[in-house]
XYZ file of C-alpha atoms in Angstrom:
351
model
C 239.071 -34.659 -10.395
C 241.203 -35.579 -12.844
C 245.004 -36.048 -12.921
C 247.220 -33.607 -14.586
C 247.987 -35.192 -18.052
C 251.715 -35.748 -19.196
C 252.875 -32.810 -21.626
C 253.219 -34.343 -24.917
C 256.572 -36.407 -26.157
C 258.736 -34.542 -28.921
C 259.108 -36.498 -31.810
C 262.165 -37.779 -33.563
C 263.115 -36.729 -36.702
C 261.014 -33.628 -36.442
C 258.251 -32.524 -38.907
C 260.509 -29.676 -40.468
C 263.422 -32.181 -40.904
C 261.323 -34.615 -42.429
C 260.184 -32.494 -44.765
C 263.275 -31.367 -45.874
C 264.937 -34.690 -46.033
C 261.466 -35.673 -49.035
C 262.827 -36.772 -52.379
C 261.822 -33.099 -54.155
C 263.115 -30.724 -51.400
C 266.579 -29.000 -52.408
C 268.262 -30.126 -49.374
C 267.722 -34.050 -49.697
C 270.447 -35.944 -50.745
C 271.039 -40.379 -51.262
C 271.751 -41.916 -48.781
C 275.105 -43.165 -48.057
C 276.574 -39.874 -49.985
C 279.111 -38.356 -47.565
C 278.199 -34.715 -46.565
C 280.676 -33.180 -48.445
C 280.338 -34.962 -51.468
C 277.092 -33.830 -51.956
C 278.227 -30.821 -53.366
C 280.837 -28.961 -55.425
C 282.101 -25.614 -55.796
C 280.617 -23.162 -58.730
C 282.708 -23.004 -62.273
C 283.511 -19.503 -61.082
C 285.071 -20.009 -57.741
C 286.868 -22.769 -59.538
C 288.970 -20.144 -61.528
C 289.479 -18.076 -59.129
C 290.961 -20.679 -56.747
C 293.286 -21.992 -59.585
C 293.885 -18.474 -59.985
C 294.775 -17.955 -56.399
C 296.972 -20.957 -56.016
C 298.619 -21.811 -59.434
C 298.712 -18.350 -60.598
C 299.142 -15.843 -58.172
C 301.450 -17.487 -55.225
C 303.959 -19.202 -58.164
C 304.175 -16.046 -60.058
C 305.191 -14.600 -56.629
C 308.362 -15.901 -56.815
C 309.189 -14.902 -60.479
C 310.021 -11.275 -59.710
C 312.591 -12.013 -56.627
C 314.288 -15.098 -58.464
C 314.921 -12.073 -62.080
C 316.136 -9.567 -59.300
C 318.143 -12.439 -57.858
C 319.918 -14.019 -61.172
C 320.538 -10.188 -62.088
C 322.269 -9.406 -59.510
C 324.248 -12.926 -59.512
C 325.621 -13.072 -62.836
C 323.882 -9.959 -64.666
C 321.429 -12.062 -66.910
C 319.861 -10.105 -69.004
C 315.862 -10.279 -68.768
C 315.938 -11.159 -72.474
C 317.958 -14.173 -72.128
C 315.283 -15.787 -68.798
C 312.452 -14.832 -71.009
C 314.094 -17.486 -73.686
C 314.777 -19.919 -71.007
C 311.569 -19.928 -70.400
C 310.442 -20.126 -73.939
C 311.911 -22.992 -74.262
C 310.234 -24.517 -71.071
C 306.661 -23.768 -73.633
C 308.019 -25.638 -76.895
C 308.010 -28.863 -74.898
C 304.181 -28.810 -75.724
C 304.898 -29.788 -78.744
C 305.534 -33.177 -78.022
C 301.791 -32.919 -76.300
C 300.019 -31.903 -79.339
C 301.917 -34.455 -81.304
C 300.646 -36.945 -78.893
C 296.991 -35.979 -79.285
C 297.588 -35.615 -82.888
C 296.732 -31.821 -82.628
C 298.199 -28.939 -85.030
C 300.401 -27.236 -83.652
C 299.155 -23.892 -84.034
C 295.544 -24.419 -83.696
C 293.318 -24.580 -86.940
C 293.315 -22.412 -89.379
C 290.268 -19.868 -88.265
C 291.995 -19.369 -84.777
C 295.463 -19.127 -85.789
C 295.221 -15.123 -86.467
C 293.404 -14.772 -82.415
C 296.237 -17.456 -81.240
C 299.405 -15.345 -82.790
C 297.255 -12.186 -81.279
C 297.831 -13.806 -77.589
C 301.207 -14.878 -77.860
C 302.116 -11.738 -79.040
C 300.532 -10.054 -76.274
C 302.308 -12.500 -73.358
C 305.559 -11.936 -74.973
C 305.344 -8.235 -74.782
C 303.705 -8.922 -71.260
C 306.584 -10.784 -69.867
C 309.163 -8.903 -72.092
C 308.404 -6.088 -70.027
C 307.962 -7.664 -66.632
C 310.950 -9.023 -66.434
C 312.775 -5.931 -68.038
C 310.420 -3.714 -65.002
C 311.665 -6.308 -62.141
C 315.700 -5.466 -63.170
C 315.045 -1.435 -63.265
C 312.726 -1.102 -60.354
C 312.395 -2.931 -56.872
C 310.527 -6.324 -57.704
C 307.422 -5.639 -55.703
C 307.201 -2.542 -56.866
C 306.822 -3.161 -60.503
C 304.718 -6.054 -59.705
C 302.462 -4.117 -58.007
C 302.049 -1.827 -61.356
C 301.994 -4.391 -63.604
C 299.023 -6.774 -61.730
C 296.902 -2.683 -61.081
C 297.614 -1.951 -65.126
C 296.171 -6.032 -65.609
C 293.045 -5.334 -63.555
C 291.941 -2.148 -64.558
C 292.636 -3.193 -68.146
C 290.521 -5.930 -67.843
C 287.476 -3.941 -65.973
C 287.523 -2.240 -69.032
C 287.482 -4.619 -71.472
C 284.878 -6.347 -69.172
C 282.200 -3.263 -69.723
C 283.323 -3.240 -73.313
C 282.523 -6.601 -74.232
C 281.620 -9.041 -71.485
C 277.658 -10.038 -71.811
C 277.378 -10.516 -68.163
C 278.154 -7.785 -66.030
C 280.042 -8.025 -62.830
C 278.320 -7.807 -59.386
C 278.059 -4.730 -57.301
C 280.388 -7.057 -54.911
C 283.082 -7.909 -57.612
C 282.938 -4.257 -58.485
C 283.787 -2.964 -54.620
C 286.115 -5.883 -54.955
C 288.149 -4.788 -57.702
C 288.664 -1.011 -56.420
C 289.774 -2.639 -53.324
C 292.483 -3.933 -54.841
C 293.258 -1.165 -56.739
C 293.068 0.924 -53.560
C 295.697 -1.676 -52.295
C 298.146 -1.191 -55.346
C 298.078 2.160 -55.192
C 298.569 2.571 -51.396
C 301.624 0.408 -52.032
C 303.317 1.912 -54.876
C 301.937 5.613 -54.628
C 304.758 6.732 -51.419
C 307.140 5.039 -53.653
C 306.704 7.059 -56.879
C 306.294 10.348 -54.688
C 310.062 9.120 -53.529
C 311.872 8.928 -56.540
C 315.850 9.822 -56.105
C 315.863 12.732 -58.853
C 319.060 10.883 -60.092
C 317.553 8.123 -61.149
C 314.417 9.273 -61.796
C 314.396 8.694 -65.268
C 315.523 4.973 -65.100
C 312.728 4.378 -62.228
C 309.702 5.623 -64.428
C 310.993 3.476 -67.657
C 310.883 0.886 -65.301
C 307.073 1.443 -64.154
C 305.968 2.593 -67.796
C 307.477 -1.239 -68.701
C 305.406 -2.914 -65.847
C 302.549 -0.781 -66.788
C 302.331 -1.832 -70.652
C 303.292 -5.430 -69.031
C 299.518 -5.635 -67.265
C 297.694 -4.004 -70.124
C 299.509 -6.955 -72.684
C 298.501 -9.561 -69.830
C 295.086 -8.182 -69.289
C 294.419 -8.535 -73.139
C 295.927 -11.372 -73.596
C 293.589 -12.938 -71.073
C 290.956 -11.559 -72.794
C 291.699 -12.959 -75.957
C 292.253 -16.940 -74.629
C 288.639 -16.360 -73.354
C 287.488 -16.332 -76.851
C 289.006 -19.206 -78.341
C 287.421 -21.751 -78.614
C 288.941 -25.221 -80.192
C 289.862 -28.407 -78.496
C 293.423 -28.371 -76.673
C 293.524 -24.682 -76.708
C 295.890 -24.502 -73.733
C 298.699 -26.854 -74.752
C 298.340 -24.780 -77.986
C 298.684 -21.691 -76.894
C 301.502 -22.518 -74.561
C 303.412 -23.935 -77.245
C 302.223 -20.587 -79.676
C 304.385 -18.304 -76.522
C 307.258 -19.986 -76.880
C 307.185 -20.852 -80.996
C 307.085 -16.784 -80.813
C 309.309 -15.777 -78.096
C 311.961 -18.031 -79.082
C 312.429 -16.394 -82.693
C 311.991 -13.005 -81.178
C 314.054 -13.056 -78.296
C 317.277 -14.788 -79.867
C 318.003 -11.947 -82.253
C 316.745 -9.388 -79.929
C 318.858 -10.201 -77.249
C 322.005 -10.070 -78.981
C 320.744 -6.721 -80.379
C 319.273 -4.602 -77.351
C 321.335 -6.465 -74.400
C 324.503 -8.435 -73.669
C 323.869 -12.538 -73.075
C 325.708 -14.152 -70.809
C 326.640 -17.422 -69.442
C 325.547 -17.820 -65.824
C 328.572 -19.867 -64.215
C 327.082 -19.639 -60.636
C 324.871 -22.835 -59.479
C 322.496 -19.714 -58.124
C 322.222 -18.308 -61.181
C 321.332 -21.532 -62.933
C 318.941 -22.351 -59.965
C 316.892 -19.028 -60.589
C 316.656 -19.302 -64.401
C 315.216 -22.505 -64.112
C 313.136 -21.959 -61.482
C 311.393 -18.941 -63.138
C 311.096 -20.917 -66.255
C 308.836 -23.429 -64.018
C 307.257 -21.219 -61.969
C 306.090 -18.829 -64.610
C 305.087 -21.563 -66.682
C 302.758 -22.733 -64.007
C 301.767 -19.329 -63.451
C 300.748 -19.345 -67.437
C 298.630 -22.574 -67.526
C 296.328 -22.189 -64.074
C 295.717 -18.195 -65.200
C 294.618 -19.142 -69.004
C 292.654 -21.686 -67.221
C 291.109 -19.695 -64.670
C 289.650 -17.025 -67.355
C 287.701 -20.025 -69.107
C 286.305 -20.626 -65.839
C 285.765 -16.775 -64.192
C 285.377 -13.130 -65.756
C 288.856 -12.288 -66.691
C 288.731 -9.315 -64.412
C 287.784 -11.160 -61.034
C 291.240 -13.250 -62.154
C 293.429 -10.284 -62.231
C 292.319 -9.341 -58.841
C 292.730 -12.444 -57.454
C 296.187 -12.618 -59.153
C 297.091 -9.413 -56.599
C 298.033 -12.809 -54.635
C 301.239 -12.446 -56.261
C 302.238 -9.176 -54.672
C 301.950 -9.977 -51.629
C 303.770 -13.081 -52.149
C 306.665 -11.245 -53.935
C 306.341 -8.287 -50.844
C 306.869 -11.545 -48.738
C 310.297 -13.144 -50.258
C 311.229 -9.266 -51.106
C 311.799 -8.803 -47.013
C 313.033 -12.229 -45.697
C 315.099 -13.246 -48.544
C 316.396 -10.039 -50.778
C 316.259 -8.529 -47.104
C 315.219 -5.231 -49.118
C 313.051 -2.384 -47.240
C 309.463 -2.720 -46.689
C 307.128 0.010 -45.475
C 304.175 0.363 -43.444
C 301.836 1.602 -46.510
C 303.412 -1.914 -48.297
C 301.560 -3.792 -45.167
C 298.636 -1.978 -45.365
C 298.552 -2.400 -49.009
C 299.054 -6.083 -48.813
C 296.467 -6.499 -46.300
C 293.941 -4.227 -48.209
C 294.191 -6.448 -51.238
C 293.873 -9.763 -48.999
C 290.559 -8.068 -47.988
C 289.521 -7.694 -51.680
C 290.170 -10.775 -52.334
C 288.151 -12.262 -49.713
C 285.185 -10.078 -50.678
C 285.576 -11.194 -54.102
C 285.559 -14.712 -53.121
C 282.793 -14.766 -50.771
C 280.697 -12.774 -53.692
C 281.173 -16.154 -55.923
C 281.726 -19.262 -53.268
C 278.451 -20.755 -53.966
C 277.766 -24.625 -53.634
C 275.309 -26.713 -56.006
C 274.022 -30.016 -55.199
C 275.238 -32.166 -57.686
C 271.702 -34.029 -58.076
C 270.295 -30.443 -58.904
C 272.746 -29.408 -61.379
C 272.700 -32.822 -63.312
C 268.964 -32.146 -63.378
C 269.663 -29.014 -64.942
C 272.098 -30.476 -67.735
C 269.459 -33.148 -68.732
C 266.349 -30.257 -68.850
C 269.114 -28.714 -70.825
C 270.068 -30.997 -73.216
């Protein structure tokens, strides 16, 4: 009789690993790479993360800081929308450096006025909306008016559609706005009822101007496009604003360091706000940016209670966490990771 024989010894790396870890399988990688730097994050979730964090969270602040120099000192919205031209003509001294034009060449130049028109008007009637209405408020009008504008400039002329995912993400977020602002409207004081829906019609035509202006930095295409068009806002605003201050509203000299404080700090902030969001829609479909810009309501819902100290109701919280949800859905739709070895691959079959 024989003995028993000893069960077999597992061997180490197994079969399945070793087979994964051959040259041609998706999941090798050199050694000596760390883990993480074998890949990077998609051109899409790209956008919408300099979206998230350089547009959406800085732009948060805008709306309080207008409420707050208002009620200092009385600035006119006017007179901070110049401020902050003037923040944009400093690119000037950029495109001199990279001995650029100015205003773009000469076959873009009719597209570039065509967006800086568009963000003036925008931010004309932001900041106008933020000094008639509560801040949140009209920023949670203005970013809905952006996003549905640009869902429908997105099944007008965008070549790729959007995902059924983006699409349940977007009327998420649209859900969110209107949960917010929707109690608020049906709770207009009937003595100032007319002042409160100039204010909203204002923020309103504010996201339809942003949403198109978007749209319209998408499709230029020229080197140093967004030094250009930064400088373009504020070689336009400036001119307009001067004489239109003096005309429509009354300027004023802030002699408060507060006052000074917020003027400049919008200036930054929104200028911030400007670059990473005319980034982002070179990177993403301009309507996945405008959702993900909803960031800034929340953010401006934030420093509206613990600093302005100014009511805030359950449907805002419920709001603000419906559009956090959105925006998680839409960036779990597009957070996709490429092994860089595959997608140079790709650029050399390419090219």
């Amino acid at each position: 009789m024989r003995p028993p024989s000893a069960p077999p010894t597992p061997s180490w790396p197994p079969a399945a690993l070793l087979r994964c870890s051959r040259p041609g399988s998706p999941a090798a990688a050199p050694a000596g790479r760390a883990p993480w730097r074998r890949y990077r994050l998609s051109a899409s979730m790209k956008g919408l993360l300099v979206a998230l964090l350089g547009g959406g969270v800085p732009a948060g602040f805008v709306a309080p800081f207008t409420r707050m120099a208002h009620d200092a000192s009385a600035i006119p919205s006017l007179e901070i929308l110049l401020v902050r031209c003037l923040f944009h003509l400093a690119f000037a001294g950029r495109l001199r450096c990279g001995r650029a034009p100015l205003l773009g060449p000469g076959p873009a130049r009719r597209r570039l006025f065509l967006h800086a028109a568009a963000n003036v008007l925008s931010v004309a009637c932001a900041y106008s909306s933020f000094v008639a209405v509560p801040s949140a408020n009209a920023a949670t009008v203005r970013k809905g008016a952006s996003t549905l504008g640009s869902a429908l400039l997105a099944l007008c002329l965008e070549s790729r559609p959007l995902s059924g995912y983006d699409w349940f993400g977007l009327l998420g977020s649209t859900l969110g706005l209107l949960i917010m602002v929707v109690p608020d409207l049906l709770s207009l004081d009937p003595s100032t009822r007319l002042a409160d829906a100039f204010g909203y019609a204002l923020a309103c035509l504010g996201g339809v101007a942003l949403a198109l202006g978007l749209v319209i930095f998408r499709a230029l295409d020229f080197p140093a496009k967004l030094p250009t068009a930064a400088f373009a806002f504020g070689a336009l605003g400036a001119p307009v604003c001067a004489p239109a201050m003096f005309l429509l509203q009354e300027p004023v000299l802030p002699g408060e360091p507060l006052s000074w404080s917020c003027t400049v700090a919008i200036g930054m902030l929104a200028l911030v706000s400007f670059l990473c969001a005319s980034h982002a829609v070179t990177l993403a479909p301009p309507a996945l940016v405008c959702a993900v810009l909803h960031s800034e309501v929340v953010v401006t819902l934030a420093v509206q209670y613990y600093v302005l100290r100014e009511a805030v109701t359950p449907f805002d919280v419920m709001g603000a966490g419906v559009i956090l949800g959105s925006i998680s859905i839409i960036a779990a739709q597009n957070l996709s990771c490429h092994p860089r070895d595959q997608e140079q691959e790709q650029e050399e079959e390419e090219g």
